[in-house]
Coordinates of C-alpha atoms in Angstrom, one line a residue:
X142 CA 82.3 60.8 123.6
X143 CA 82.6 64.4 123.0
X144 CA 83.3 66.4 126.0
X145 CA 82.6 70.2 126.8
X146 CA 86.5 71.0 126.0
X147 CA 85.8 69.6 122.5
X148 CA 83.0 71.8 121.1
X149 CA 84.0 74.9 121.2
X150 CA 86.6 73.8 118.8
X151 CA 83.9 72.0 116.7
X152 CA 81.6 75.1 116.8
X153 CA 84.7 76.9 116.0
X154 CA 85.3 74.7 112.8
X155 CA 81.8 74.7 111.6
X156 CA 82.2 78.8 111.7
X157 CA 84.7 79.2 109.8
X158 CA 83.5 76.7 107.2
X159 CA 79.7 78.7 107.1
X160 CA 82.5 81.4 106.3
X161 CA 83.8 80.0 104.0
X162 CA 81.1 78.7 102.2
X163 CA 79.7 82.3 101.9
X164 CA 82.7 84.3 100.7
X165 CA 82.6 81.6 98.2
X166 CA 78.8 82.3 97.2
X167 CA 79.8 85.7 97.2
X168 CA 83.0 86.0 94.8
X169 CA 80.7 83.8 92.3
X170 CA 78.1 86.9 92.5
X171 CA 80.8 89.8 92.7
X172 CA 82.3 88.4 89.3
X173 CA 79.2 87.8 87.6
X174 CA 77.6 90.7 88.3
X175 CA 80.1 93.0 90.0
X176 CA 79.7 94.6 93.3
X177 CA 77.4 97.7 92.6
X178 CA 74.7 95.4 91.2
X179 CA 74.8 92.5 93.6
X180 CA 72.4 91.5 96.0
X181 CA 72.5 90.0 99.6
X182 CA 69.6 87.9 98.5
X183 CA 71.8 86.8 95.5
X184 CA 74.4 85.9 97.5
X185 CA 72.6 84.3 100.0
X186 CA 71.2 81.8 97.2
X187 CA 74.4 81.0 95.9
X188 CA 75.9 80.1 98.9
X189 CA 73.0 78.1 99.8
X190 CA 72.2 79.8 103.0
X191 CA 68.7 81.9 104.0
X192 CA 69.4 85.9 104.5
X193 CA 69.1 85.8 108.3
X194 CA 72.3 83.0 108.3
X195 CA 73.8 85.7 106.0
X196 CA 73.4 88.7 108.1
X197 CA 74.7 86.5 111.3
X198 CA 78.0 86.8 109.9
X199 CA 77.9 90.1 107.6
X200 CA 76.1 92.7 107.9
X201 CA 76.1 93.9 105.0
X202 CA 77.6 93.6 101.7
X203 CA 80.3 96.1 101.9
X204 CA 81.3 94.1 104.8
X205 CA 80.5 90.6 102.7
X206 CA 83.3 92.1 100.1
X207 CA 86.2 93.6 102.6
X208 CA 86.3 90.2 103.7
X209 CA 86.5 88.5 100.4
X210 CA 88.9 91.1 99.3
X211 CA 91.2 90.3 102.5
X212 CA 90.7 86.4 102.5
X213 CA 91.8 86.1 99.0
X214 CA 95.2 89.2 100.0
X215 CA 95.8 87.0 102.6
X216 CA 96.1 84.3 100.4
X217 CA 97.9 85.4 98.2
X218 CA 100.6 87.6 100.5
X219 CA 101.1 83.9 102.3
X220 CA 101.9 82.0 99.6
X221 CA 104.4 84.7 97.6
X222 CA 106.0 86.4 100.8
X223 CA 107.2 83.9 103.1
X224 CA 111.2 84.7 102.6
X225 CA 113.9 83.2 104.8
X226 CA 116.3 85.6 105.9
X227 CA 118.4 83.2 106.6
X228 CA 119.0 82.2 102.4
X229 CA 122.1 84.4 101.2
X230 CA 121.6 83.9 97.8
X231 CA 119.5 87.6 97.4
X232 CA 119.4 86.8 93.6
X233 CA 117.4 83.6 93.6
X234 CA 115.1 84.6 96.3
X235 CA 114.2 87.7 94.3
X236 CA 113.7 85.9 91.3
X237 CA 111.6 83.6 92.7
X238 CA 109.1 86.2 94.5
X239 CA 109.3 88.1 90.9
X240 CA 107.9 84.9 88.8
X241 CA 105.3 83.8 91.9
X242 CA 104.4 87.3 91.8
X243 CA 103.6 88.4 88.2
X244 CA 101.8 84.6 88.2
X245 CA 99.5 85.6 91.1
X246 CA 99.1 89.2 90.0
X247 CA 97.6 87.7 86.4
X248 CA 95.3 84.9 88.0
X249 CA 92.5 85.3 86.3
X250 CA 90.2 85.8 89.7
X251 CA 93.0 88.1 90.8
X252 CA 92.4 90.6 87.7
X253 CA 88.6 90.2 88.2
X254 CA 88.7 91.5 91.9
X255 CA 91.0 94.5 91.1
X256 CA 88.1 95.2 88.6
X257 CA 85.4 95.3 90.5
X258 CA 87.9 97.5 93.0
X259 CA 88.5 100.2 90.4
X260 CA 84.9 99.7 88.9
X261 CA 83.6 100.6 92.8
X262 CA 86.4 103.0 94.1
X263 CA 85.0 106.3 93.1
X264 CA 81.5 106.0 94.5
X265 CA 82.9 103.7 97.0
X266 CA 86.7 105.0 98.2
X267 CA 86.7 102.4 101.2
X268 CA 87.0 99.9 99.1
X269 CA 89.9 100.6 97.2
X270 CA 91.5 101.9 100.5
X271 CA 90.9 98.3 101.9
X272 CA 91.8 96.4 99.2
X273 CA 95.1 98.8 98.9
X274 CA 96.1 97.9 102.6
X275 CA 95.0 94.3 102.3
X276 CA 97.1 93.9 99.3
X277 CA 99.9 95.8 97.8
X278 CA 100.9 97.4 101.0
X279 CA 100.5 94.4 103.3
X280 CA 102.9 93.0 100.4
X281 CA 105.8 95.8 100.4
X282 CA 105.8 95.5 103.9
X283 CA 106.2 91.9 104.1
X284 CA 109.0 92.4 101.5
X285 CA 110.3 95.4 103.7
X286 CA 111.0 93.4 106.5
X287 CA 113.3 90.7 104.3
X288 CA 115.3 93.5 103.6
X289 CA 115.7 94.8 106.6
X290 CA 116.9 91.7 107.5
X291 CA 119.6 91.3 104.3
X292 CA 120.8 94.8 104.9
X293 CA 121.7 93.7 108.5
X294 CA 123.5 90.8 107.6
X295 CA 125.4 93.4 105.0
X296 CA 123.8 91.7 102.0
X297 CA 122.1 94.6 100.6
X298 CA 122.7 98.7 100.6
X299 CA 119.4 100.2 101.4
X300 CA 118.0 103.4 103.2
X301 CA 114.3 103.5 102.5
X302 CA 113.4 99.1 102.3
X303 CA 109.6 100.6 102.0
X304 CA 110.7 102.6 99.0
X305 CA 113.0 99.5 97.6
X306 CA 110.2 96.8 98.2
X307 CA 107.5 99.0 96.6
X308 CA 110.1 99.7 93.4
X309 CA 110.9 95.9 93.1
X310 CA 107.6 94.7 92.8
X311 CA 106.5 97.6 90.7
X312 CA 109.0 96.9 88.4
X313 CA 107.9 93.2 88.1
X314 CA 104.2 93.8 86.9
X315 CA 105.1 96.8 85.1
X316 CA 105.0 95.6 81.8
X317 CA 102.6 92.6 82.8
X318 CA 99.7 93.9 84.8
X319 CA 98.2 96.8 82.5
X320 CA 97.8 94.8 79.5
X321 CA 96.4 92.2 81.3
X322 CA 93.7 94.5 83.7
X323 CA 93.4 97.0 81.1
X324 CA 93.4 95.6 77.0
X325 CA 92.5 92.7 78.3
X326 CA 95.4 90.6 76.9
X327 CA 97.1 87.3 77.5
X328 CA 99.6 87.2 80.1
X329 CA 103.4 86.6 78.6
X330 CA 104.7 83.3 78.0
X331 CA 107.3 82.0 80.6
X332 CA 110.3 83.3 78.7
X333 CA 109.1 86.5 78.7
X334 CA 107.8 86.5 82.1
X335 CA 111.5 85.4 83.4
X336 CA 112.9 87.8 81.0
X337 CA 111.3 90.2 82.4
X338 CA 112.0 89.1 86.3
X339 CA 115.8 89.0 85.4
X340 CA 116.4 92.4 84.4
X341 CA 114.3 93.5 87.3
X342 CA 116.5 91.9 89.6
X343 CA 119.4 92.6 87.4
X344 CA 118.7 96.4 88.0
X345 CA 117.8 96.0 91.7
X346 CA 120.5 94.4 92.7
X347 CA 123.1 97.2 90.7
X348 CA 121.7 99.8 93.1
X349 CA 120.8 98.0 96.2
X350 CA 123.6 95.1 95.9
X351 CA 126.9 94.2 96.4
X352 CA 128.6 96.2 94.2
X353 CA 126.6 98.7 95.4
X354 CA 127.1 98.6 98.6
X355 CA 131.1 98.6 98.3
X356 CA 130.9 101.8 96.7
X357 CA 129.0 103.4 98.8
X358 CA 131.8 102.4 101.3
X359 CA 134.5 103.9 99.6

């Protein structure tokens, strides 16, 4: 039997799940028709719900899309930025973070969302200011905070681990993203991709490493 403790959660489940469902009805219309053009009723169709359901949980579609925009961030920060501080071996982590990265920066619904960003930022400049602090900065500081914690344990030489976490994973997608987002091109094979993480980490490490940091000791 279900008691009172119990539905609260329940009600709590079946929230997040009407949620759900809606951001979902709404990427589909965002990417079809791009945010400018699309419709509450739209969206409200394709994720099977009437408009008053819709307007329960967003009122309005510039709120519909910060919350895409931050579920999909979140996402996406998770899954690339959970570092152990307590790994030594700098290289391999940083290698790892630069192929997971350049892979989630060229997912296909990745490159459609930063679109529809740039395609809305000018008339719109909340929007790209949201999707800036949802993603790439919510990203350098989770990165910031892993090197804080190697240049405590004397791992790394860094003054400004902002500055060093925003360099890193610019110099990743450097050569990556712009085609992609821009011409319109193929992401890189795998060779190139890893290519292209080890000399990033190759020149990361010669001015924030080891090495590095002995000299700046002498």
């Amino acid at each position: 039997m279900q008691t009172t403790l119990d539905r609260p959660k329940a009600d709590d489940a079946l929230d997040s799940a009407k949620r759900r469902q809606i951001i979902d009805g709404a990427r589909s219309v965002f990417l079809a028709q791009g945010f400018d053009a699309a419709s509450m009723g739209e969206i409200a169709r394709a994720a099977a719900v009437s408009k008053g359901t819709l307007y329960v949980y967003f009122e309005n579609k510039e709120e519909l899309f910060g919350a895409l925009v931050r579920q999909q961030c979140a996402l996406t920060a998770e899954r690339l930025f959970e570092l152990d501080a307590e790994n030594h071996d700098v290289r391999e982590v940083l290698r790892r973070l630069g192929l997971s990265f350049i892979e989630a920066m060229t997912e296909a619904s990745h490159i459609s969302t930063v679109r529809m960003v740039i395609g809305s930022a000018e008339r719109r400049p909340e929007i790209g200011q949201l999707f800036l602090d949802a993603g790439p900065r919510s990203g350098i500081r989770r990165l910031s905070v892993w090197l804080e914690a190697k240049v405590a344990q004397g791992e790394l030489a860094i003054e400004d681990v902002e500055v060093a976490a925003a360099q890193f994973l610019s110099m990743c997608h450097a050569l990556v993203m712009m085609p992609v987002l821009i011409g319109g091109e193929r992401p890189p094979g795998a060779e190139r991709i890893a290519y292209l993480v080890g000399r990033t980490v190759d020149l990361f490490l010669a001015g924030y490493g080891p090495n590095a940091l002995a000299s700046k000791q002498v």
